[in-house]
PDB file of C-alpha atoms in Angstrom:
ATOM      1  CA  MET A   1      21.263   3.623 -34.120  1.00 30.00           C
ATOM      2  CA  LYS A   2      19.410   0.363 -34.762  1.00 28.00           C
ATOM      3  CA  VAL A   3      16.885  -1.314 -32.521  1.00 32.00           C
ATOM      4  CA  PHE A   4      16.451  -4.745 -30.941  1.00 35.00           C
ATOM      5  CA  LEU A   5      13.021  -5.601 -29.545  1.00 40.00           C
ATOM      6  CA  GLN A   6      12.662  -8.009 -26.648  1.00 40.00           C
ATOM      7  CA  LEU A   7       9.198  -8.677 -25.239  1.00 36.00           C
ATOM      8  CA  VAL A   8       9.300  -9.660 -21.594  1.00 35.00           C
ATOM      9  CA  PHE A   9       6.466 -11.563 -19.927  1.00 30.00           C
ATOM     10  CA  SER A  10       4.827 -10.181 -16.729  1.00 35.00           C
ATOM     11  CA  CYS A  11       2.602  -7.624 -18.404  1.00 42.00           C
ATOM     12  CA  CYS A  12       5.417  -5.488 -19.723  1.00 42.00           C
ATOM     13  CA  LEU A  13       7.383  -4.841 -22.924  1.00 42.00           C
ATOM     14  CA  ALA A  14      11.104  -4.148 -23.043  1.00 43.00           C
ATOM     15  CA  VAL A  15      12.797  -2.319 -25.927  1.00 46.00           C
ATOM     16  CA  ILE A  16      16.577  -2.705 -26.016  1.00 44.00           C
ATOM     17  CA  PHE A  17      18.829  -0.625 -28.248  1.00 42.00           C
ATOM     18  CA  VAL A  18      21.629  -2.756 -29.762  1.00 35.00           C
ATOM     19  CA  PRO A  19      23.018  -3.207 -33.307  1.00 30.00           C
ATOM     20  CA  THR A  20      20.221  -5.319 -34.895  1.00 27.00           C
ATOM     21  CA  LEU A  21      16.434  -5.251 -35.281  1.00 28.00           C
ATOM     22  CA  ARG A  22      14.215  -8.239 -34.642  1.00 28.00           C
ATOM     23  CA  ALA A  23      11.273  -9.368 -32.496  1.00 30.00           C
ATOM     24  CA  ASP A  24      11.923 -12.442 -30.327  1.00 30.00           C
ATOM     25  CA  ILE A  25       8.584 -13.037 -28.568  1.00 31.00           C
ATOM     26  CA  SER A  26       5.086 -11.700 -29.127  1.00 32.00           C
ATOM     27  CA  LEU A  27       3.022 -11.119 -25.995  1.00 33.00           C
ATOM     28  CA  PRO A  28      -0.738 -11.263 -26.508  1.00 46.00           C
ATOM     29  CA  SER A  29      -1.359  -8.778 -23.696  1.00 79.00           C
ATOM     30  CA  LEU A  30       0.937  -6.002 -24.926  1.00 85.00           C
ATOM     31  CA  THR A  31       2.466  -5.725 -28.405  1.00 84.00           C
ATOM     32  CA  ILE A  32       4.752  -3.053 -29.795  1.00 80.00           C
ATOM     33  CA  THR A  33       3.676  -1.872 -33.223  1.00 87.00           C
ATOM     34  CA  SER A  34       6.538   0.478 -34.114  1.00 86.00           C
ATOM     35  CA  VAL A  35       9.706   2.063 -32.803  1.00 85.00           C
ATOM     36  CA  ALA A  36      11.244   5.132 -34.441  1.00 87.00           C
ATOM     37  CA  VAL A  37      14.636   6.448 -33.363  1.00 86.00           C
ATOM     38  CA  SER A  38      15.764   9.947 -34.278  1.00 83.00           C
ATOM     39  CA  ASN A  39      17.140  13.107 -32.701  1.00 84.00           C
ATOM     40  CA  ALA A  40      18.258  11.246 -29.560  1.00 84.00           C
ATOM     41  CA  GLN A  41      14.815   9.940 -28.739  1.00 86.00           C
ATOM     42  CA  ALA A  42      12.770   6.798 -29.259  1.00 87.00           C
ATOM     43  CA  VAL A  43       9.092   6.979 -30.176  1.00 92.00           C
ATOM     44  CA  LEU A  44       7.302   3.817 -29.030  1.00 90.00           C
ATOM     45  CA  ASN A  45       3.839   2.708 -30.171  1.00 92.00           C
ATOM     46  CA  TRP A  46       2.047  -0.292 -28.674  1.00 92.00           C
ATOM     47  CA  THR A  47      -1.320  -1.985 -28.511  1.00 91.00           C
ATOM     48  CA  GLY A  48      -3.041  -4.188 -25.958  1.00 91.00           C
ATOM     49  CA  GLY A  49      -2.429  -4.347 -22.265  1.00 91.00           C
ATOM     50  CA  ARG A  50      -4.452  -2.297 -19.821  1.00 91.00           C
ATOM     51  CA  PRO A  51      -4.079   1.410 -19.071  1.00 93.00           C
ATOM     52  CA  THR A  52      -2.395   3.045 -17.411  1.00 94.00           C
ATOM     53  CA  TYR A  53       1.046   2.446 -18.901  1.00 94.00           C
ATOM     54  CA  GLN A  54       4.455   3.419 -17.569  1.00 94.00           C
ATOM     55  CA  VAL A  55       7.559   3.624 -19.736  1.00 91.00           C
ATOM     56  CA  GLN A  56      10.714   2.709 -17.836  1.00 90.00           C
ATOM     57  CA  THR A  57      14.384   2.837 -18.774  1.00 89.00           C
ATOM     58  CA  ARG A  58      17.799   1.647 -17.651  1.00 89.00           C
ATOM     59  CA  SER A  59      21.325   1.756 -19.037  1.00 86.00           C
ATOM     60  CA  SER A  60      22.322  -1.897 -18.516  1.00 88.00           C
ATOM     61  CA  PHE A  61      20.952  -5.302 -17.559  1.00 87.00           C
ATOM     62  CA  SER A  62      22.248  -4.843 -14.015  1.00 91.00           C
ATOM     63  CA  ALA A  63      20.826  -1.346 -13.493  1.00 92.00           C
ATOM     64  CA  SER A  64      17.480  -0.682 -11.848  1.00 89.00           C
ATOM     65  CA  TRP A  65      14.486   0.369 -13.910  1.00 90.00           C
ATOM     66  CA  THR A  66      13.478   4.019 -13.518  1.00 90.00           C
ATOM     67  CA  ASN A  67      10.315   5.722 -14.705  1.00 92.00           C
ATOM     68  CA  ALA A  68      10.533   7.844 -17.843  1.00 90.00           C
ATOM     69  CA  GLY A  69       7.759  10.397 -17.587  1.00 90.00           C
ATOM     70  CA  ALA A  70       4.423   9.946 -15.827  1.00 92.00           C
ATOM     71  CA  PRO A  71       1.894   7.106 -16.205  1.00 95.00           C
ATOM     72  CA  THR A  72      -0.184   7.512 -19.354  1.00 94.00           C
ATOM     73  CA  SER A  73      -3.353   6.151 -20.897  1.00 94.00           C
ATOM     74  CA  ASN A  74      -1.952   6.735 -24.388  1.00 94.00           C
ATOM     75  CA  ASN A  75      -0.387   4.029 -26.558  1.00 93.00           C
ATOM     76  CA  ILE A  76       2.536   6.167 -27.656  1.00 93.00           C
ATOM     77  CA  ALA A  77       5.482   7.763 -25.883  1.00 92.00           C
ATOM     78  CA  ALA A  78       8.590   9.699 -26.912  1.00 91.00           C
ATOM     79  CA  ILE A  79      11.527   8.901 -24.630  1.00 88.00           C
ATOM     80  CA  PRO A  80      14.951  10.599 -24.661  1.00 87.00           C
ATOM     81  CA  ILE A  81      17.895   8.296 -25.272  1.00 84.00           C
ATOM     82  CA  THR A  82      20.516   9.279 -22.720  1.00 81.00           C
ATOM     83  CA  SER A  83      22.854   6.279 -22.922  1.00 77.00           C
ATOM     84  CA  ASN A  84      24.147   3.702 -25.406  1.00 78.00           C
ATOM     85  CA  PRO A  85      22.946   1.049 -25.066  1.00 82.00           C
ATOM     86  CA  ALA A  86      19.542   2.098 -23.689  1.00 81.00           C
ATOM     87  CA  PHE A  87      16.908  -0.287 -22.412  1.00 84.00           C
ATOM     88  CA  PHE A  88      13.203   0.498 -22.304  1.00 85.00           C
ATOM     89  CA  ARG A  89      10.053  -1.282 -21.217  1.00 88.00           C
ATOM     90  CA  VAL A  90       6.378  -0.362 -21.060  1.00 91.00           C
ATOM     91  CA  VAL A  91       4.566  -1.643 -17.975  1.00 91.00           C
ATOM     92  CA  SER A  92       0.863  -2.315 -18.437  1.00 93.00           C
ATOM     93  CA  ASP A  93      -1.760  -1.820 -15.701  1.00 95.00           C
ATOM     94  CA  TYR A  94       0.651   0.399 -13.799  1.00 96.00           C
ATOM     95  CA  THR A  95      -1.902   2.118 -11.574  1.00 97.00           C
ATOM     96  CA  ALA A  96      -5.090   1.077  -9.778  1.00 98.00           C
ATOM     97  CA  ARG A  97      -7.784   2.979  -7.851  1.00 98.00           C
ATOM     98  CA  TYR A  98      -8.943   1.554  -4.526  1.00 98.00           C
ATOM     99  CA  GLN A  99     -11.325   2.046  -1.691  1.00 98.00           C
ATOM    100  CA  VAL A 100     -11.289   0.422   1.722  1.00 98.00           C
ATOM    101  CA  VAL A 101     -14.322  -0.364   3.859  1.00 98.00           C
ATOM    102  CA  PHE A 102     -13.624  -0.622   7.580  1.00 98.00           C
ATOM    103  CA  ASN A 103     -16.249  -2.922   9.061  1.00 98.00           C
ATOM    104  CA  ALA A 104     -16.063  -2.770  12.862  1.00 98.00           C
ATOM    105  CA  THR A 105     -17.593  -5.823  14.523  1.00 98.00           C
ATOM    106  CA  TRP A 106     -16.576  -4.937  18.098  1.00 98.00           C
ATOM    107  CA  SER A 107     -19.691  -5.176  20.239  1.00 98.00           C
ATOM    108  CA  GLN A 108     -20.960  -6.452  23.554  1.00 97.00           C
ATOM    109  CA  ALA A 109     -21.943  -9.642  21.744  1.00 97.00           C
ATOM    110  CA  THR A 110     -18.499 -10.311  20.221  1.00 97.00           C
ATOM    111  CA  LEU A 111     -16.277  -9.091  23.094  1.00 96.00           C
ATOM    112  CA  PRO A 112     -18.382  -8.790  26.234  1.00 96.00           C
ATOM    113  CA  THR A 113     -15.530  -8.709  28.760  1.00 92.00           C
ATOM    114  CA  ASN A 114     -15.037  -5.160  30.059  1.00 93.00           C
ATOM    115  CA  TRP A 115     -17.351  -3.832  27.303  1.00 96.00           C
ATOM    116  CA  PRO A 116     -17.242   0.011  27.558  1.00 97.00           C
ATOM    117  CA  GLY A 117     -20.838   0.479  26.468  1.00 96.00           C
ATOM    118  CA  ALA A 118     -22.102   3.279  24.250  1.00 96.00           C
ATOM    119  CA  SER A 119     -18.679   4.979  24.233  1.00 97.00           C
ATOM    120  CA  ALA A 120     -17.137   2.183  22.142  1.00 98.00           C
ATOM    121  CA  HIS A 121     -15.800   3.662  18.891  1.00 98.00           C
ATOM    122  CA  PHE A 122     -12.836   3.851  16.518  1.00 98.00           C
ATOM    123  CA  SER A 123     -10.801   6.937  15.645  1.00 98.00           C
ATOM    124  CA  GLY A 124     -10.369   8.196  12.097  1.00 98.00           C
ATOM    125  CA  LEU A 125      -8.402   6.059   9.667  1.00 98.00           C
ATOM    126  CA  VAL A 126      -4.853   7.246   8.987  1.00 98.00           C
ATOM    127  CA  GLY A 127      -1.880   5.916   7.032  1.00 98.00           C
ATOM    128  CA  GLY A 128      -0.380   5.938   3.556  1.00 98.00           C
ATOM    129  CA  THR A 129       0.853   3.996   0.535  1.00 98.00           C
ATOM    130  CA  HIS A 130       4.539   3.200   0.174  1.00 98.00           C
ATOM    131  CA  ASN A 131       7.201   0.747  -0.974  1.00 98.00           C
ATOM    132  CA  GLY A 132       9.222  -1.781   0.969  1.00 98.00           C
ATOM    133  CA  SER A 133      12.020   0.608   1.918  1.00 98.00           C
ATOM    134  CA  VAL A 134       9.933   2.106   4.729  1.00 98.00           C
ATOM    135  CA  HIS A 135       7.365   1.029   7.308  1.00 98.00           C
ATOM    136  CA  PHE A 136       5.465   3.006   9.936  1.00 98.00           C
ATOM    137  CA  TRP A 137       4.732   0.336  12.552  1.00 98.00           C
ATOM    138  CA  ARG A 138       5.514  -3.330  13.053  1.00 98.00           C
ATOM    139  CA  ASP A 139       4.825  -6.018  15.625  1.00 98.00           C
ATOM    140  CA  GLY A 140       7.813  -6.398  17.941  1.00 98.00           C
ATOM    141  CA  GLU A 141       9.041  -2.831  17.380  1.00 98.00           C
ATOM    142  CA  THR A 142       8.720   0.273  19.560  1.00 98.00           C
ATOM    143  CA  ALA A 143       5.871   2.508  18.454  1.00 98.00           C
ATOM    144  CA  SER A 144       6.771   5.799  16.797  1.00 98.00           C
ATOM    145  CA  GLU A 145       5.380   8.995  18.267  1.00 98.00           C
ATOM    146  CA  GLY A 146       2.790   9.009  15.490  1.00 98.00           C
ATOM    147  CA  ILE A 147       1.573   5.527  16.401  1.00 98.00           C
ATOM    148  CA  HIS A 148       1.726   6.418  20.116  1.00 98.00           C
ATOM    149  CA  LEU A 149      -0.560   9.445  19.706  1.00 98.00           C
ATOM    150  CA  MET A 150      -2.889   7.605  17.333  1.00 98.00           C
ATOM    151  CA  ALA A 151      -3.237   4.613  19.671  1.00 98.00           C
ATOM    152  CA  GLU A 152      -3.695   6.653  22.862  1.00 98.00           C
ATOM    153  CA  LEU A 153      -5.566   9.741  21.648  1.00 98.00           C
ATOM    154  CA  GLY A 154      -6.799   8.961  18.157  1.00 98.00           C
ATOM    155  CA  GLN A 155      -4.647  11.773  16.742  1.00 98.00           C
ATOM    156  CA  LYS A 156      -3.674  11.728  13.062  1.00 98.00           C
ATOM    157  CA  THR A 157      -1.315  14.675  12.674  1.00 98.00           C
ATOM    158  CA  ALA A 158       1.881  13.156  14.069  1.00 98.00           C
ATOM    159  CA  LEU A 159       1.553   9.980  11.998  1.00 98.00           C
ATOM    160  CA  LEU A 160       0.809  11.960   8.840  1.00 98.00           C
ATOM    161  CA  ASN A 161       3.897  14.062   9.615  1.00 98.00           C
ATOM    162  CA  GLU A 162       5.926  10.844   9.703  1.00 98.00           C
ATOM    163  CA  THR A 163       4.739   9.895   6.229  1.00 97.00           C
ATOM    164  CA  SER A 164       5.652  13.286   4.744  1.00 97.00           C
ATOM    165  CA  PRO A 165       9.460  12.810   4.705  1.00 98.00           C
ATOM    166  CA  ALA A 166       8.967   9.303   3.308  1.00 98.00           C
ATOM    167  CA  ILE A 167       6.961  10.825   0.441  1.00 98.00           C
ATOM    168  CA  ALA A 168       9.648  13.485  -0.094  1.00 98.00           C
ATOM    169  CA  SER A 169      12.405  10.840  -0.196  1.00 97.00           C
ATOM    170  CA  GLY A 170      10.551   8.638  -2.701  1.00 96.00           C
ATOM    171  CA  ALA A 171       9.761   5.833  -0.237  1.00 98.00           C
ATOM    172  CA  ALA A 172       6.031   6.627   0.000  1.00 98.00           C
ATOM    173  CA  HIS A 173       3.450   7.858  -2.490  1.00 98.00           C
ATOM    174  CA  PHE A 174       0.478   9.498  -0.725  1.00 98.00           C
ATOM    175  CA  GLN A 175      -1.256   9.835   2.630  1.00 98.00           C
ATOM    176  CA  LEU A 176      -4.532   8.251   3.711  1.00 98.00           C
ATOM    177  CA  SER A 177      -6.943   9.958   6.080  1.00 98.00           C
ATOM    178  CA  GLY A 178     -10.558   9.002   6.634  1.00 98.00           C
ATOM    179  CA  GLY A 179     -13.414   8.889   9.066  1.00 98.00           C
ATOM    180  CA  GLY A 180     -13.873   6.837  12.183  1.00 98.00           C
ATOM    181  CA  ILE A 181     -16.767   4.767  13.497  1.00 98.00           C
ATOM    182  CA  SER A 182     -18.958   5.876  16.377  1.00 98.00           C
ATOM    183  CA  PRO A 183     -20.461   3.899  17.922  1.00 98.00           C
ATOM    184  CA  SER A 184     -19.152   0.411  17.240  1.00 98.00           C
ATOM    185  CA  PRO A 185     -20.253  -1.803  15.560  1.00 98.00           C
ATOM    186  CA  GLY A 186     -20.475   0.089  12.278  1.00 98.00           C
ATOM    187  CA  SER A 187     -18.621   0.788   9.054  1.00 98.00           C
ATOM    188  CA  VAL A 188     -16.884   3.582   7.176  1.00 98.00           C
ATOM    189  CA  THR A 189     -15.557   3.826   3.600  1.00 98.00           C
ATOM    190  CA  LEU A 190     -12.370   5.574   2.491  1.00 98.00           C
ATOM    191  CA  VAL A 191     -11.812   6.123  -1.242  1.00 98.00           C
ATOM    192  CA  PHE A 192      -8.099   6.530  -1.904  1.00 98.00           C
ATOM    193  CA  PRO A 193      -7.333  10.115  -3.023  1.00 98.00           C
ATOM    194  CA  GLN A 194      -5.073   8.933  -5.850  1.00 97.00           C
ATOM    195  CA  ALA A 195      -4.431   5.824  -7.893  1.00 98.00           C
ATOM    196  CA  MET A 196      -1.865   3.464  -6.418  1.00 98.00           C
ATOM    197  CA  ARG A 197       1.261   2.742  -8.466  1.00 97.00           C
ATOM    198  CA  ARG A 198       3.181  -0.467  -8.917  1.00 97.00           C
ATOM    199  CA  ASP A 199       6.294   1.097  -7.383  1.00 96.00           C
ATOM    200  CA  PHE A 200       4.289   1.862  -4.207  1.00 98.00           C
ATOM    201  CA  PRO A 201       2.094  -1.248  -3.779  1.00 98.00           C
ATOM    202  CA  LEU A 202       1.940  -1.312   0.048  1.00 98.00           C
ATOM    203  CA  VAL A 203      -0.744   0.094   2.347  1.00 98.00           C
ATOM    204  CA  THR A 204      -0.387   0.995   6.020  1.00 98.00           C
ATOM    205  CA  LEU A 205      -3.631   1.999   7.729  1.00 98.00           C
ATOM    206  CA  VAL A 206      -4.597   2.184  11.416  1.00 98.00           C
ATOM    207  CA  SER A 207      -7.367   3.235  13.803  1.00 98.00           C
ATOM    208  CA  MET A 208      -7.517   3.553  17.606  1.00 98.00           C
ATOM    209  CA  ILE A 209      -9.774   1.248  19.629  1.00 98.00           C
ATOM    210  CA  ALA A 210     -11.542   3.727  21.877  1.00 98.00           C
ATOM    211  CA  PRO A 211     -11.750   4.078  24.729  1.00 98.00           C
ATOM    212  CA  SER A 212      -8.562   2.171  25.522  1.00 98.00           C
ATOM    213  CA  PRO A 213      -5.105   2.706  27.034  1.00 98.00           C
ATOM    214  CA  ASP A 214      -3.150   2.385  23.754  1.00 98.00           C
ATOM    215  CA  TRP A 215      -4.955  -0.230  21.699  1.00 98.00           C
ATOM    216  CA  PHE A 216      -5.494  -0.136  17.953  1.00 98.00           C
ATOM    217  CA  VAL A 217      -6.227  -2.089  14.790  1.00 98.00           C
ATOM    218  CA  GLY A 218      -4.618  -1.842  11.377  1.00 98.00           C
ATOM    219  CA  VAL A 219      -2.443  -3.231   8.613  1.00 98.00           C
ATOM    220  CA  ASP A 220       1.308  -2.869   8.214  1.00 98.00           C
ATOM    221  CA  SER A 221       2.745  -2.826   4.679  1.00 98.00           C
ATOM    222  CA  LEU A 222      -0.110  -4.775   3.114  1.00 98.00           C
ATOM    223  CA  SER A 223       0.587  -5.432  -0.577  1.00 98.00           C
ATOM    224  CA  LEU A 224      -2.267  -4.967  -3.034  1.00 98.00           C
ATOM    225  CA  ILE A 225      -0.255  -6.718  -5.752  1.00 98.00           C
ATOM    226  CA  GLU A 226      -0.305 -10.512  -5.713  1.00 97.00           C
ATOM    227  CA  SER A 227       1.203 -12.752  -8.403  1.00 94.00           C
ATOM    228  CA  ASP A 228       2.141  -9.574 -10.311  1.00 93.00           C
ATOM    229  CA  GLN A 229      -1.513  -8.458 -10.507  1.00 95.00           C
ATOM    230  CA  TRP A 230      -3.485  -5.848  -8.600  1.00 97.00           C
ATOM    231  CA  VAL A 231      -5.949  -7.590  -6.294  1.00 98.00           C
ATOM    232  CA  THR A 232      -9.601  -7.064  -7.155  1.00 98.00           C
ATOM    233  CA  ASN A 233     -10.876  -7.590  -3.625  1.00 98.00           C
ATOM    234  CA  LYS A 234      -8.995  -8.351  -0.427  1.00 98.00           C
ATOM    235  CA  VAL A 235     -10.432  -8.832   3.069  1.00 98.00           C
ATOM    236  CA  VAL A 236      -8.088  -8.490   6.048  1.00 98.00           C
ATOM    237  CA  THR A 237      -9.143  -9.543   9.553  1.00 98.00           C
ATOM    238  CA  LEU A 238      -8.259  -6.940  12.185  1.00 98.00           C
ATOM    239  CA  TYR A 239      -6.994  -8.214  15.526  1.00 98.00           C
ATOM    240  CA  GLY A 240      -6.418  -5.817  18.407  1.00 98.00           C
ATOM    241  CA  ARG A 241      -2.910  -4.612  19.218  1.00 98.00           C
ATOM    242  CA  ASP A 242      -1.208  -2.944  22.149  1.00 98.00           C
ATOM    243  CA  ALA A 243       1.134  -0.083  21.217  1.00 98.00           C
ATOM    244  CA  GLY A 244       3.310  -0.629  24.316  1.00 98.00           C
ATOM    245  CA  THR A 245       3.065   2.988  25.491  1.00 98.00           C
ATOM    246  CA  ASP A 246       0.437   2.772  28.267  1.00 97.00           C
ATOM    247  CA  SER A 247       0.147   0.078  30.950  1.00 96.00           C
ATOM    248  CA  GLY A 248      -3.599   0.366  31.485  1.00 96.00           C
ATOM    249  CA  VAL A 249      -5.360  -2.960  31.855  1.00 94.00           C
ATOM    250  CA  SER A 250      -8.917  -2.115  30.810  1.00 95.00           C
ATOM    251  CA  TYR A 251     -10.691  -0.003  28.217  1.00 97.00           C
ATOM    252  CA  THR A 252     -11.252   2.855  30.670  1.00 96.00           C
ATOM    253  CA  SER A 253      -8.066   2.645  32.747  1.00 95.00           C
ATOM    254  CA  PRO A 254      -6.479   5.994  33.699  1.00 94.00           C
ATOM    255  CA  ASP A 255      -3.228   6.906  31.935  1.00 94.00           C
ATOM    256  CA  GLN A 256      -0.293   4.782  33.069  1.00 96.00           C
ATOM    257  CA  VAL A 257       2.737   5.698  30.955  1.00 96.00           C
ATOM    258  CA  THR A 258       4.903   2.652  30.188  1.00 96.00           C
ATOM    259  CA  VAL A 259       8.562   3.415  31.021  1.00 95.00           C
ATOM    260  CA  PRO A 260      10.522   2.330  29.142  1.00 94.00           C
ATOM    261  CA  ARG A 261       8.163   1.829  26.226  1.00 94.00           C
ATOM    262  CA  GLY A 262       7.341  -1.691  25.286  1.00 97.00           C
ATOM    263  CA  VAL A 263       6.858  -2.980  21.754  1.00 98.00           C
ATOM    264  CA  ILE A 264       3.771  -3.374  19.612  1.00 98.00           C
ATOM    265  CA  THR A 265       2.091  -6.730  20.212  1.00 98.00           C
ATOM    266  CA  GLN A 266      -1.053  -8.451  18.992  1.00 98.00           C
ATOM    267  CA  PHE A 267      -3.568  -9.417  21.673  1.00 97.00           C
ATOM    268  CA  THR A 268      -3.151 -12.998  22.806  1.00 96.00           C
ATOM    269  CA  GLY A 269      -5.317 -12.771  25.931  1.00 95.00           C
ATOM    270  CA  PHE A 270      -7.517 -10.115  27.538  1.00 93.00           C
ATOM    271  CA  PRO A 271      -9.423  -8.266  26.162  1.00 94.00           C
ATOM    272  CA  ALA A 272      -9.707 -10.351  22.981  1.00 96.00           C
ATOM    273  CA  LEU A 273      -9.678 -13.901  24.355  1.00 95.00           C
ATOM    274  CA  GLN A 274     -13.194 -15.367  24.474  1.00 94.00           C
ATOM    275  CA  ASP A 275     -13.771 -19.064  25.178  1.00 93.00           C
ATOM    276  CA  GLY A 276     -10.234 -19.891  24.099  1.00 94.00           C
ATOM    277  CA  VAL A 277     -10.455 -17.927  20.822  1.00 96.00           C
ATOM    278  CA  ILE A 278      -8.840 -14.584  19.955  1.00 97.00           C
ATOM    279  CA  VAL A 279     -11.741 -12.524  18.595  1.00 98.00           C
ATOM    280  CA  PRO A 280     -11.068  -9.810  15.984  1.00 98.00           C
ATOM    281  CA  TYR A 281     -12.391  -6.250  16.133  1.00 98.00           C
ATOM    282  CA  GLY A 282     -13.451  -6.109  12.489  1.00 98.00           C
ATOM    283  CA  ASN A 283     -11.971  -6.182   9.012  1.00 98.00           C
ATOM    284  CA  PHE A 284     -10.750  -4.061   6.126  1.00 98.00           C
ATOM    285  CA  THR A 285     -12.077  -4.825   2.636  1.00 98.00           C
ATOM    286  CA  PHE A 286      -9.928  -3.338  -0.153  1.00 98.00           C
ATOM    287  CA  THR A 287     -11.724  -3.136  -3.515  1.00 98.00           C
ATOM    288  CA  ARG A 288     -10.323  -2.069  -6.860  1.00 98.00           C
ATOM    289  CA  LEU A 289     -12.507   0.599  -8.461  1.00 98.00           C
ATOM    290  CA  ASP A 290     -11.176   0.797 -12.042  1.00 94.00           C
TER     291      ASP A 290
END
């Protein structure tokens, strides 16, 4: 079996098995140095790019790319050839380590109306990383039980239980769970327990505004890949949201279950409207660590 090499821009290298051998394009960021084919496997060597690397394969131009093996920091990989033709590519900079800093700015100075005093705080951070085939909350949609219990009680377990089947099905990668902030204003840092992968570039992360009926802050399906590159630093402003599960009208209102449940909405008036401006409760700063 002979080999055709095709280098594809966007930080990756594709190796396509067809009846001739030639190199069409040379990428400065990632260059294949040799390909050996024997015993139904291809041994690829490359230089350049940025670790980690992920070898991917497919059986035709129309098929989806699938990972062959785990991400590696090596510059060599042996990949079984299971079809003819077989297409391979090596994706550079496949993983990235992140931390997020939650900076809570909620205070009597920023949002004085109905300020709850020394009891103002935020529950522990909770969420996960995933791809676009799943989401765990969204403006305009009814809150899941996990979001309901997080927004009303600051509980994490139910929301983490909702991420587990998504991880098992291949729609999510790993869970996120971190500390809260008490009192507000203040800050807390969460270092991600694993490196993110390019096939799971989205982050969902939330925290309860407390005390409150069912109010929270967070991000829904935030991508940490922009223009095909991992972001180095990204700051996201956090506006308050109502989960639509409790009809209380102030931070310390008694429970008033909303029947039927409403939908998740961003604050457009009380308690965030101050002098005609919707004031945020803080921000998330995502920083790449490697």
